[in-house]
JSON list of C-alpha atoms in Angstrom, two decimals:
[
{"chain": "A", "resi": 38, "resn": "UNK", "atom": "CA", "xyz": [-39.22, -58.55, -83.49]},
{"chain": "A", "resi": 39, "resn": "UNK", "atom": "CA", "xyz": [-37.97, -54.97, -83.69]},
{"chain": "A", "resi": 40, "resn": "UNK", "atom": "CA", "xyz": [-40.21, -52.14, -84.91]},
{"chain": "A", "resi": 41, "resn": "UNK", "atom": "CA", "xyz": [-39.67, -51.09, -88.53]},
{"chain": "A", "resi": 42, "resn": "UNK", "atom": "CA", "xyz": [-38.03, -47.74, -87.76]},
{"chain": "A", "resi": 43, "resn": "UNK", "atom": "CA", "xyz": [-35.31, -49.19, -85.49]},
{"chain": "A", "resi": 44, "resn": "UNK", "atom": "CA", "xyz": [-31.87, -49.80, -86.93]},
{"chain": "A", "resi": 45, "resn": "UNK", "atom": "CA", "xyz": [-29.77, -52.45, -85.25]},
{"chain": "A", "resi": 46, "resn": "UNK", "atom": "CA", "xyz": [-26.08, -51.58, -84.97]},
{"chain": "A", "resi": 47, "resn": "UNK", "atom": "CA", "xyz": [-23.46, -54.10, -83.96]},
{"chain": "A", "resi": 48, "resn": "UNK", "atom": "CA", "xyz": [-20.86, -52.38, -81.78]},
{"chain": "A", "resi": 49, "resn": "UNK", "atom": "CA", "xyz": [-17.24, -53.31, -82.30]},
{"chain": "A", "resi": 50, "resn": "UNK", "atom": "CA", "xyz": [-14.28, -52.45, -80.11]},
{"chain": "A", "resi": 51, "resn": "UNK", "atom": "CA", "xyz": [-12.46, -49.23, -80.97]},
{"chain": "A", "resi": 52, "resn": "UNK", "atom": "CA", "xyz": [-9.27, -49.54, -82.96]},
{"chain": "A", "resi": 53, "resn": "UNK", "atom": "CA", "xyz": [-6.29, -47.84, -81.33]},
{"chain": "A", "resi": 54, "resn": "UNK", "atom": "CA", "xyz": [-3.09, -47.29, -83.22]},
{"chain": "A", "resi": 55, "resn": "UNK", "atom": "CA", "xyz": [0.03, -46.09, -81.48]},
{"chain": "A", "resi": 56, "resn": "UNK", "atom": "CA", "xyz": [2.00, -43.53, -83.40]},
{"chain": "A", "resi": 57, "resn": "UNK", "atom": "CA", "xyz": [5.12, -41.89, -82.01]},
{"chain": "A", "resi": 58, "resn": "UNK", "atom": "CA", "xyz": [4.82, -38.43, -80.60]},
{"chain": "A", "resi": 59, "resn": "UNK", "atom": "CA", "xyz": [5.16, -35.50, -82.96]},
{"chain": "A", "resi": 60, "resn": "UNK", "atom": "CA", "xyz": [7.52, -33.67, -80.62]},
{"chain": "A", "resi": 61, "resn": "UNK", "atom": "CA", "xyz": [10.48, -34.02, -83.01]},
{"chain": "A", "resi": 62, "resn": "UNK", "atom": "CA", "xyz": [8.45, -32.35, -85.77]},
{"chain": "A", "resi": 63, "resn": "UNK", "atom": "CA", "xyz": [7.44, -29.50, -83.46]},
{"chain": "A", "resi": 64, "resn": "UNK", "atom": "CA", "xyz": [11.04, -29.18, -82.30]},
{"chain": "A", "resi": 65, "resn": "UNK", "atom": "CA", "xyz": [12.31, -28.94, -85.89]},
{"chain": "A", "resi": 66, "resn": "UNK", "atom": "CA", "xyz": [9.68, -26.32, -86.73]},
{"chain": "A", "resi": 67, "resn": "UNK", "atom": "CA", "xyz": [10.40, -24.15, -83.69]},
{"chain": "A", "resi": 68, "resn": "UNK", "atom": "CA", "xyz": [14.17, -24.48, -84.12]},
{"chain": "A", "resi": 69, "resn": "UNK", "atom": "CA", "xyz": [13.77, -23.19, -87.68]},
{"chain": "A", "resi": 70, "resn": "UNK", "atom": "CA", "xyz": [11.64, -20.32, -86.36]},
{"chain": "A", "resi": 71, "resn": "UNK", "atom": "CA", "xyz": [14.28, -19.49, -83.75]},
{"chain": "A", "resi": 72, "resn": "UNK", "atom": "CA", "xyz": [17.07, -19.72, -86.31]},
{"chain": "A", "resi": 73, "resn": "UNK", "atom": "CA", "xyz": [15.14, -17.35, -88.61]},
{"chain": "A", "resi": 74, "resn": "UNK", "atom": "CA", "xyz": [14.53, -14.87, -85.78]},
{"chain": "A", "resi": 75, "resn": "UNK", "atom": "CA", "xyz": [18.22, -14.93, -84.81]},
{"chain": "A", "resi": 76, "resn": "UNK", "atom": "CA", "xyz": [19.14, -14.17, -88.41]},
{"chain": "A", "resi": 77, "resn": "UNK", "atom": "CA", "xyz": [16.55, -11.40, -88.76]},
{"chain": "A", "resi": 78, "resn": "UNK", "atom": "CA", "xyz": [17.19, -9.70, -85.40]},
{"chain": "A", "resi": 79, "resn": "UNK", "atom": "CA", "xyz": [20.85, -10.21, -84.57]},
{"chain": "A", "resi": 80, "resn": "UNK", "atom": "CA", "xyz": [24.30, -9.68, -86.06]},
{"chain": "A", "resi": 81, "resn": "UNK", "atom": "CA", "xyz": [24.75, -13.43, -86.67]},
{"chain": "A", "resi": 82, "resn": "UNK", "atom": "CA", "xyz": [26.92, -13.08, -89.78]},
{"chain": "A", "resi": 83, "resn": "UNK", "atom": "CA", "xyz": [29.48, -11.13, -87.73]},
{"chain": "A", "resi": 84, "resn": "UNK", "atom": "CA", "xyz": [30.05, -13.91, -85.16]},
{"chain": "A", "resi": 85, "resn": "UNK", "atom": "CA", "xyz": [32.42, -16.19, -87.06]},
{"chain": "A", "resi": 86, "resn": "UNK", "atom": "CA", "xyz": [34.15, -17.01, -90.33]},
{"chain": "A", "resi": 87, "resn": "UNK", "atom": "CA", "xyz": [31.79, -19.87, -91.20]},
{"chain": "A", "resi": 88, "resn": "UNK", "atom": "CA", "xyz": [29.01, -17.35, -91.80]},
{"chain": "A", "resi": 89, "resn": "UNK", "atom": "CA", "xyz": [30.93, -15.95, -94.78]},
{"chain": "A", "resi": 90, "resn": "UNK", "atom": "CA", "xyz": [29.79, -19.00, -96.78]},
{"chain": "A", "resi": 91, "resn": "UNK", "atom": "CA", "xyz": [26.20, -18.15, -95.94]},
{"chain": "A", "resi": 92, "resn": "UNK", "atom": "CA", "xyz": [26.63, -14.56, -97.10]},
{"chain": "A", "resi": 93, "resn": "UNK", "atom": "CA", "xyz": [27.96, -15.83, -100.45]},
{"chain": "A", "resi": 94, "resn": "UNK", "atom": "CA", "xyz": [24.56, -17.43, -101.07]},
{"chain": "A", "resi": 95, "resn": "UNK", "atom": "CA", "xyz": [22.20, -14.76, -99.73]},
{"chain": "A", "resi": 96, "resn": "UNK", "atom": "CA", "xyz": [21.91, -11.88, -97.31]},
{"chain": "A", "resi": 97, "resn": "UNK", "atom": "CA", "xyz": [21.17, -12.41, -93.65]},
{"chain": "A", "resi": 98, "resn": "UNK", "atom": "CA", "xyz": [17.64, -11.12, -94.21]},
{"chain": "A", "resi": 99, "resn": "UNK", "atom": "CA", "xyz": [17.02, -13.45, -97.17]},
{"chain": "A", "resi": 100, "resn": "UNK", "atom": "CA", "xyz": [18.22, -16.44, -95.14]},
{"chain": "A", "resi": 101, "resn": "UNK", "atom": "CA", "xyz": [15.95, -15.40, -92.28]},
{"chain": "A", "resi": 102, "resn": "UNK", "atom": "CA", "xyz": [12.91, -15.04, -94.51]},
{"chain": "A", "resi": 103, "resn": "UNK", "atom": "CA", "xyz": [13.43, -18.37, -96.31]},
{"chain": "A", "resi": 104, "resn": "UNK", "atom": "CA", "xyz": [14.04, -20.30, -93.09]},
{"chain": "A", "resi": 105, "resn": "UNK", "atom": "CA", "xyz": [11.11, -18.49, -91.46]},
{"chain": "A", "resi": 106, "resn": "UNK", "atom": "CA", "xyz": [8.82, -19.56, -94.32]},
{"chain": "A", "resi": 107, "resn": "UNK", "atom": "CA", "xyz": [9.98, -23.17, -93.89]},
{"chain": "A", "resi": 108, "resn": "UNK", "atom": "CA", "xyz": [9.18, -22.90, -90.17]},
{"chain": "A", "resi": 109, "resn": "UNK", "atom": "CA", "xyz": [5.73, -21.45, -90.83]},
{"chain": "A", "resi": 110, "resn": "UNK", "atom": "CA", "xyz": [4.91, -24.17, -93.37]},
{"chain": "A", "resi": 111, "resn": "UNK", "atom": "CA", "xyz": [5.91, -26.85, -90.87]},
{"chain": "A", "resi": 112, "resn": "UNK", "atom": "CA", "xyz": [3.92, -25.25, -88.04]},
{"chain": "A", "resi": 113, "resn": "UNK", "atom": "CA", "xyz": [0.86, -24.91, -90.28]},
{"chain": "A", "resi": 114, "resn": "UNK", "atom": "CA", "xyz": [1.12, -28.57, -91.31]},
{"chain": "A", "resi": 115, "resn": "UNK", "atom": "CA", "xyz": [1.33, -29.65, -87.68]},
{"chain": "A", "resi": 116, "resn": "UNK", "atom": "CA", "xyz": [-1.63, -27.47, -86.70]},
{"chain": "A", "resi": 117, "resn": "UNK", "atom": "CA", "xyz": [-3.89, -28.91, -89.40]},
{"chain": "A", "resi": 118, "resn": "UNK", "atom": "CA", "xyz": [-2.68, -32.45, -88.65]},
{"chain": "A", "resi": 119, "resn": "UNK", "atom": "CA", "xyz": [-5.56, -34.88, -88.41]},
{"chain": "A", "resi": 120, "resn": "UNK", "atom": "CA", "xyz": [-8.22, -32.58, -89.84]},
{"chain": "A", "resi": 121, "resn": "UNK", "atom": "CA", "xyz": [-8.02, -34.26, -93.24]},
{"chain": "A", "resi": 122, "resn": "UNK", "atom": "CA", "xyz": [-7.25, -37.85, -94.19]},
{"chain": "A", "resi": 123, "resn": "UNK", "atom": "CA", "xyz": [-4.02, -37.07, -96.06]},
{"chain": "A", "resi": 124, "resn": "UNK", "atom": "CA", "xyz": [-2.20, -35.09, -93.38]},
{"chain": "A", "resi": 125, "resn": "UNK", "atom": "CA", "xyz": [0.42, -37.79, -92.67]},
{"chain": "A", "resi": 126, "resn": "UNK", "atom": "CA", "xyz": [1.72, -37.23, -96.21]},
{"chain": "A", "resi": 127, "resn": "UNK", "atom": "CA", "xyz": [1.78, -33.49, -95.54]},
{"chain": "A", "resi": 128, "resn": "UNK", "atom": "CA", "xyz": [3.75, -34.07, -92.33]},
{"chain": "A", "resi": 129, "resn": "UNK", "atom": "CA", "xyz": [6.18, -36.34, -94.20]},
{"chain": "A", "resi": 130, "resn": "UNK", "atom": "CA", "xyz": [6.71, -33.70, -96.88]},
{"chain": "A", "resi": 131, "resn": "UNK", "atom": "CA", "xyz": [7.35, -30.92, -94.39]},
{"chain": "A", "resi": 132, "resn": "UNK", "atom": "CA", "xyz": [9.71, -33.14, -92.36]},
{"chain": "A", "resi": 133, "resn": "UNK", "atom": "CA", "xyz": [11.67, -33.79, -95.57]},
{"chain": "A", "resi": 134, "resn": "UNK", "atom": "CA", "xyz": [11.71, -30.04, -96.17]},
{"chain": "A", "resi": 135, "resn": "UNK", "atom": "CA", "xyz": [13.17, -29.58, -92.67]},
{"chain": "A", "resi": 136, "resn": "UNK", "atom": "CA", "xyz": [15.71, -32.35, -93.25]},
{"chain": "A", "resi": 137, "resn": "UNK", "atom": "CA", "xyz": [16.84, -30.64, -96.44]},
{"chain": "A", "resi": 138, "resn": "UNK", "atom": "CA", "xyz": [17.13, -27.30, -94.65]},
{"chain": "A", "resi": 139, "resn": "UNK", "atom": "CA", "xyz": [19.22, -28.68, -91.77]},
{"chain": "A", "resi": 140, "resn": "UNK", "atom": "CA", "xyz": [21.42, -30.79, -94.06]},
{"chain": "A", "resi": 141, "resn": "UNK", "atom": "CA", "xyz": [22.15, -27.71, -96.18]},
{"chain": "A", "resi": 142, "resn": "UNK", "atom": "CA", "xyz": [22.93, -25.59, -93.11]},
{"chain": "A", "resi": 143, "resn": "UNK", "atom": "CA", "xyz": [25.19, -28.37, -91.79]},
{"chain": "A", "resi": 144, "resn": "UNK", "atom": "CA", "xyz": [27.13, -28.50, -95.06]},
{"chain": "A", "resi": 145, "resn": "UNK", "atom": "CA", "xyz": [27.43, -24.71, -95.10]},
{"chain": "A", "resi": 146, "resn": "UNK", "atom": "CA", "xyz": [29.33, -24.91, -91.80]},
{"chain": "A", "resi": 147, "resn": "UNK", "atom": "CA", "xyz": [32.06, -26.98, -93.44]},
{"chain": "A", "resi": 148, "resn": "UNK", "atom": "CA", "xyz": [34.76, -24.44, -94.30]},
{"chain": "A", "resi": 149, "resn": "UNK", "atom": "CA", "xyz": [37.83, -25.69, -96.18]},
{"chain": "A", "resi": 150, "resn": "UNK", "atom": "CA", "xyz": [41.12, -25.30, -94.31]},
{"chain": "A", "resi": 151, "resn": "UNK", "atom": "CA", "xyz": [39.34, -24.46, -91.04]},
{"chain": "A", "resi": 152, "resn": "UNK", "atom": "CA", "xyz": [38.52, -26.64, -88.03]},
{"chain": "A", "resi": 153, "resn": "UNK", "atom": "CA", "xyz": [35.13, -28.33, -88.05]},
{"chain": "A", "resi": 154, "resn": "UNK", "atom": "CA", "xyz": [32.65, -26.49, -85.84]},
{"chain": "A", "resi": 155, "resn": "UNK", "atom": "CA", "xyz": [29.80, -27.89, -83.78]},
{"chain": "A", "resi": 156, "resn": "UNK", "atom": "CA", "xyz": [27.35, -26.52, -86.36]},
{"chain": "A", "resi": 157, "resn": "UNK", "atom": "CA", "xyz": [28.26, -29.33, -88.76]},
{"chain": "A", "resi": 158, "resn": "UNK", "atom": "CA", "xyz": [27.25, -31.98, -86.26]},
{"chain": "A", "resi": 159, "resn": "UNK", "atom": "CA", "xyz": [24.36, -30.23, -84.49]},
{"chain": "A", "resi": 160, "resn": "UNK", "atom": "CA", "xyz": [22.54, -29.34, -87.71]},
{"chain": "A", "resi": 161, "resn": "UNK", "atom": "CA", "xyz": [23.43, -32.75, -89.15]},
{"chain": "A", "resi": 162, "resn": "UNK", "atom": "CA", "xyz": [21.69, -34.43, -86.21]},
{"chain": "A", "resi": 163, "resn": "UNK", "atom": "CA", "xyz": [18.67, -32.16, -86.73]},
{"chain": "A", "resi": 164, "resn": "UNK", "atom": "CA", "xyz": [18.56, -33.27, -90.39]},
{"chain": "A", "resi": 165, "resn": "UNK", "atom": "CA", "xyz": [18.70, -36.90, -89.30]},
{"chain": "A", "resi": 166, "resn": "UNK", "atom": "CA", "xyz": [15.87, -36.29, -86.78]},
{"chain": "A", "resi": 167, "resn": "UNK", "atom": "CA", "xyz": [13.69, -34.81, -89.50]},
{"chain": "A", "resi": 168, "resn": "UNK", "atom": "CA", "xyz": [14.44, -37.79, -91.75]},
{"chain": "A", "resi": 169, "resn": "UNK", "atom": "CA", "xyz": [13.28, -40.09, -88.95]},
{"chain": "A", "resi": 170, "resn": "UNK", "atom": "CA", "xyz": [10.15, -37.94, -88.54]},
{"chain": "A", "resi": 171, "resn": "UNK", "atom": "CA", "xyz": [9.47, -38.17, -92.28]},
{"chain": "A", "resi": 172, "resn": "UNK", "atom": "CA", "xyz": [9.79, -41.97, -92.08]},
{"chain": "A", "resi": 173, "resn": "UNK", "atom": "CA", "xyz": [7.26, -42.16, -89.22]},
{"chain": "A", "resi": 174, "resn": "UNK", "atom": "CA", "xyz": [4.85, -39.81, -91.00]},
{"chain": "A", "resi": 175, "resn": "UNK", "atom": "CA", "xyz": [5.12, -41.84, -94.22]},
{"chain": "A", "resi": 176, "resn": "UNK", "atom": "CA", "xyz": [4.41, -44.99, -92.22]},
{"chain": "A", "resi": 177, "resn": "UNK", "atom": "CA", "xyz": [1.38, -43.24, -90.67]},
{"chain": "A", "resi": 178, "resn": "UNK", "atom": "CA", "xyz": [0.16, -42.37, -94.19]},
{"chain": "A", "resi": 179, "resn": "UNK", "atom": "CA", "xyz": [0.47, -46.00, -95.30]},
{"chain": "A", "resi": 180, "resn": "UNK", "atom": "CA", "xyz": [-1.34, -47.20, -92.16]},
{"chain": "A", "resi": 181, "resn": "UNK", "atom": "CA", "xyz": [-4.13, -44.64, -92.65]},
{"chain": "A", "resi": 182, "resn": "UNK", "atom": "CA", "xyz": [-4.59, -45.76, -96.27]},
{"chain": "A", "resi": 183, "resn": "UNK", "atom": "CA", "xyz": [-4.68, -49.41, -95.26]},
{"chain": "A", "resi": 184, "resn": "UNK", "atom": "CA", "xyz": [-7.23, -48.73, -92.49]},
{"chain": "A", "resi": 185, "resn": "UNK", "atom": "CA", "xyz": [-9.38, -46.60, -94.79]},
{"chain": "A", "resi": 186, "resn": "UNK", "atom": "CA", "xyz": [-9.49, -49.30, -97.47]},
{"chain": "A", "resi": 187, "resn": "UNK", "atom": "CA", "xyz": [-10.20, -52.00, -94.87]},
{"chain": "A", "resi": 188, "resn": "UNK", "atom": "CA", "xyz": [-12.99, -49.93, -93.30]},
{"chain": "A", "resi": 189, "resn": "UNK", "atom": "CA", "xyz": [-14.58, -49.26, -96.70]},
{"chain": "A", "resi": 190, "resn": "UNK", "atom": "CA", "xyz": [-14.45, -52.96, -97.62]},
{"chain": "A", "resi": 191, "resn": "UNK", "atom": "CA", "xyz": [-15.96, -54.10, -94.35]},
{"chain": "A", "resi": 192, "resn": "UNK", "atom": "CA", "xyz": [-18.41, -51.20, -93.94]},
{"chain": "A", "resi": 193, "resn": "UNK", "atom": "CA", "xyz": [-19.30, -49.82, -97.35]},
{"chain": "A", "resi": 194, "resn": "UNK", "atom": "CA", "xyz": [-21.14, -46.52, -97.32]},
{"chain": "A", "resi": 195, "resn": "UNK", "atom": "CA", "xyz": [-24.92, -46.75, -97.48]},
{"chain": "A", "resi": 196, "resn": "UNK", "atom": "CA", "xyz": [-26.52, -46.24, -100.83]},
{"chain": "A", "resi": 197, "resn": "UNK", "atom": "CA", "xyz": [-27.76, -42.79, -101.49]},
{"chain": "A", "resi": 198, "resn": "UNK", "atom": "CA", "xyz": [-30.59, -42.11, -103.85]},
{"chain": "A", "resi": 199, "resn": "UNK", "atom": "CA", "xyz": [-30.53, -38.95, -105.83]},
{"chain": "A", "resi": 200, "resn": "UNK", "atom": "CA", "xyz": [-33.62, -37.57, -107.40]},
{"chain": "A", "resi": 201, "resn": "UNK", "atom": "CA", "xyz": [-33.43, -34.63, -109.73]},
{"chain": "A", "resi": 202, "resn": "UNK", "atom": "CA", "xyz": [-35.30, -31.60, -108.53]},
{"chain": "A", "resi": 203, "resn": "UNK", "atom": "CA", "xyz": [-38.25, -30.50, -110.56]}
]
Protein backbone atom coordinates (compact mmCIF):
# COMPACT_ATOMS: atom_id res chain seq x y z
CA UNK A 1 0.00 0.00 0.00
CA UNK A 2 1.39 3.38 -1.05
CA UNK A 3 1.64 6.27 1.41
CA UNK A 4 -1.15 8.86 1.16
CA UNK A 5 0.99 11.63 -0.35
CA UNK A 6 2.28 9.54 -3.27
CA UNK A 7 0.60 9.89 -6.65
CA UNK A 8 0.85 6.94 -8.99
CA UNK A 9 1.37 7.87 -12.63
CA UNK A 10 1.05 5.37 -15.44
CA UNK A 11 3.69 6.13 -18.08
CA UNK A 12 2.69 5.81 -21.71
CA UNK A 13 4.94 5.82 -24.74
CA UNK A 14 5.54 9.21 -26.34
CA UNK A 15 3.52 10.06 -29.41
CA UNK A 16 5.64 11.08 -32.39
CA UNK A 17 4.10 12.65 -35.43
CA UNK A 18 6.09 13.18 -38.59
CA UNK A 19 5.45 16.47 -40.30
CA UNK A 20 7.32 17.55 -43.41
CA UNK A 21 10.14 19.99 -43.01
CA UNK A 22 9.33 23.68 -43.05
CA UNK A 23 12.17 24.45 -45.45
CA UNK A 24 9.77 25.42 -48.27
CA UNK A 25 8.13 27.98 -45.98
CA UNK A 26 11.50 29.43 -44.98
CA UNK A 27 12.55 29.47 -48.62
CA UNK A 28 9.42 31.37 -49.65
CA UNK A 29 9.92 33.89 -46.83
CA UNK A 30 13.59 34.52 -47.63
CA UNK A 31 12.93 34.71 -51.37
CA UNK A 32 10.34 37.41 -50.69
CA UNK A 33 12.88 39.23 -48.50
CA UNK A 34 15.49 39.00 -51.25
CA UNK A 35 13.01 40.15 -53.87
CA UNK A 36 12.08 43.14 -51.68
CA UNK A 37 15.74 44.05 -51.13
CA UNK A 38 16.46 43.84 -54.87
CA UNK A 39 13.54 46.19 -55.51
CA UNK A 40 14.56 48.62 -52.77
CA UNK A 41 18.30 48.70 -53.53
CA UNK A 42 18.70 48.15 -57.26
CA UNK A 43 17.49 49.54 -60.58
CA UNK A 44 15.25 46.50 -61.17
CA UNK A 45 12.56 48.36 -63.12
CA UNK A 46 15.18 49.38 -65.70
CA UNK A 47 16.21 45.80 -66.58
CA UNK A 48 13.41 44.79 -68.94
CA UNK A 49 10.07 45.64 -70.50
CA UNK A 50 8.09 43.30 -68.25
CA UNK A 51 8.76 45.60 -65.31
CA UNK A 52 6.67 48.32 -66.96
CA UNK A 53 3.56 46.41 -65.86
CA UNK A 54 4.81 46.51 -62.29
CA UNK A 55 5.36 50.27 -62.46
CA UNK A 56 1.75 50.73 -63.63
CA UNK A 57 0.59 49.32 -60.29
CA UNK A 58 3.07 50.92 -57.88
CA UNK A 59 6.53 52.40 -57.60
CA UNK A 60 9.58 50.24 -57.12
CA UNK A 61 9.79 51.38 -53.49
CA UNK A 62 6.11 50.57 -52.81
CA UNK A 63 6.55 47.09 -54.29
CA UNK A 64 9.64 46.57 -52.16
CA UNK A 65 7.91 47.66 -48.97
CA UNK A 66 4.79 45.53 -49.55
CA UNK A 67 6.79 42.42 -50.46
CA UNK A 68 9.15 43.09 -47.55
CA UNK A 69 6.20 43.23 -45.14
CA UNK A 70 4.92 39.90 -46.51
CA UNK A 71 8.39 38.43 -45.94
CA UNK A 72 8.57 39.76 -42.38
CA UNK A 73 5.11 38.40 -41.55
CA UNK A 74 6.11 34.97 -42.84
CA UNK A 75 9.42 35.00 -40.96
CA UNK A 76 7.67 36.06 -37.74
CA UNK A 77 5.10 33.27 -38.14
CA UNK A 78 7.86 30.71 -38.62
CA UNK A 79 9.81 32.00 -35.62
CA UNK A 80 6.82 31.74 -33.28
CA UNK A 81 5.87 28.34 -34.71
CA UNK A 82 5.09 25.85 -31.99
CA UNK A 83 4.93 28.33 -29.13
CA UNK A 84 1.13 28.36 -29.20
CA UNK A 85 -1.34 25.64 -30.09
CA UNK A 86 -2.78 27.40 -33.16
CA UNK A 87 0.45 28.12 -35.03
CA UNK A 88 -0.21 25.59 -37.84
CA UNK A 89 -3.17 27.76 -38.87
CA UNK A 90 -0.90 30.81 -38.78
CA UNK A 91 1.64 29.01 -40.98
CA UNK A 92 -1.12 28.00 -43.40
CA UNK A 93 -2.35 31.59 -43.62
CA UNK A 94 1.10 33.01 -44.27
CA UNK A 95 1.84 30.31 -46.86
CA UNK A 96 -1.39 31.30 -48.65
CA UNK A 97 -0.24 34.92 -48.46
CA UNK A 98 3.04 33.88 -50.10
CA UNK A 99 1.20 31.85 -52.75
CA UNK A 100 -0.92 34.89 -53.59
CA UNK A 101 2.16 37.09 -53.81
CA UNK A 102 4.05 34.74 -56.15
CA UNK A 103 0.99 34.04 -58.31
CA UNK A 104 0.44 37.79 -58.73
CA UNK A 105 4.11 38.37 -59.59
CA UNK A 106 3.97 35.47 -62.08
CA UNK A 107 0.93 36.95 -63.82
CA UNK A 108 2.58 40.38 -63.91
CA UNK A 109 5.38 38.88 -66.02
CA UNK A 110 2.89 37.97 -68.75
CA UNK A 111 3.17 40.81 -71.25
CA UNK A 112 0.84 40.76 -74.26
CA UNK A 113 2.57 40.53 -77.64
CA UNK A 114 5.93 39.69 -76.03
CA UNK A 115 7.67 36.35 -75.52
CA UNK A 116 7.01 34.60 -72.22
CA UNK A 117 9.88 35.07 -69.79
CA UNK A 118 11.19 32.69 -67.16
CA UNK A 119 9.58 34.88 -64.48
CA UNK A 120 6.15 33.50 -65.38
CA UNK A 121 7.23 29.94 -64.67
CA UNK A 122 9.69 30.50 -61.81
CA UNK A 123 7.28 32.60 -59.75
CA UNK A 124 4.43 30.26 -60.72
CA UNK A 125 6.36 27.33 -59.26
CA UNK A 126 7.02 29.35 -56.10
CA UNK A 127 3.25 29.98 -55.82
CA UNK A 128 2.60 26.26 -56.22
CA UNK A 129 5.21 25.48 -53.53
CA UNK A 130 3.51 27.84 -51.11
CA UNK A 131 0.14 26.24 -51.86
CA UNK A 132 1.66 22.85 -51.00
CA UNK A 133 3.09 24.35 -47.80
CA UNK A 134 -0.33 25.76 -46.90
CA UNK A 135 -1.86 22.31 -47.43
CA UNK A 136 0.68 20.67 -45.09
CA UNK A 137 0.23 23.38 -42.46
CA UNK A 138 -3.57 23.02 -42.63
CA UNK A 139 -3.17 19.27 -42.22
CA UNK A 140 -0.90 19.91 -39.20
CA UNK A 141 -3.61 22.16 -37.72
CA UNK A 142 -6.24 19.43 -38.15
CA UNK A 143 -3.91 16.84 -36.61
CA UNK A 144 -3.11 19.12 -33.66
CA UNK A 145 -6.83 19.70 -33.03
CA UNK A 146 -7.56 15.99 -33.20
CA UNK A 147 -4.70 15.17 -30.80
CA UNK A 148 -5.73 17.94 -28.39
CA UNK A 149 -9.33 16.71 -28.26
CA UNK A 150 -8.19 13.09 -27.86
CA UNK A 151 -5.77 14.03 -25.07
CA UNK A 152 -8.46 16.02 -23.23
CA UNK A 153 -10.93 13.13 -23.50
CA UNK A 154 -8.47 10.54 -22.26
CA UNK A 155 -6.73 12.77 -19.69
CA UNK A 156 -9.13 15.45 -18.52
CA UNK A 157 -7.57 18.25 -16.51
CA UNK A 158 -7.68 17.83 -12.74
CA UNK A 159 -10.40 19.65 -10.91
CA UNK A 160 -9.40 22.93 -9.45
CA UNK A 161 -11.11 24.37 -6.45
CA UNK A 162 -11.47 28.07 -6.22
CA UNK A 163 -12.16 29.77 -2.97
CA UNK A 164 -12.93 33.45 -2.86
CA UNK A 165 -10.44 35.48 -0.90
CA UNK A 166 -11.67 37.14 2.21
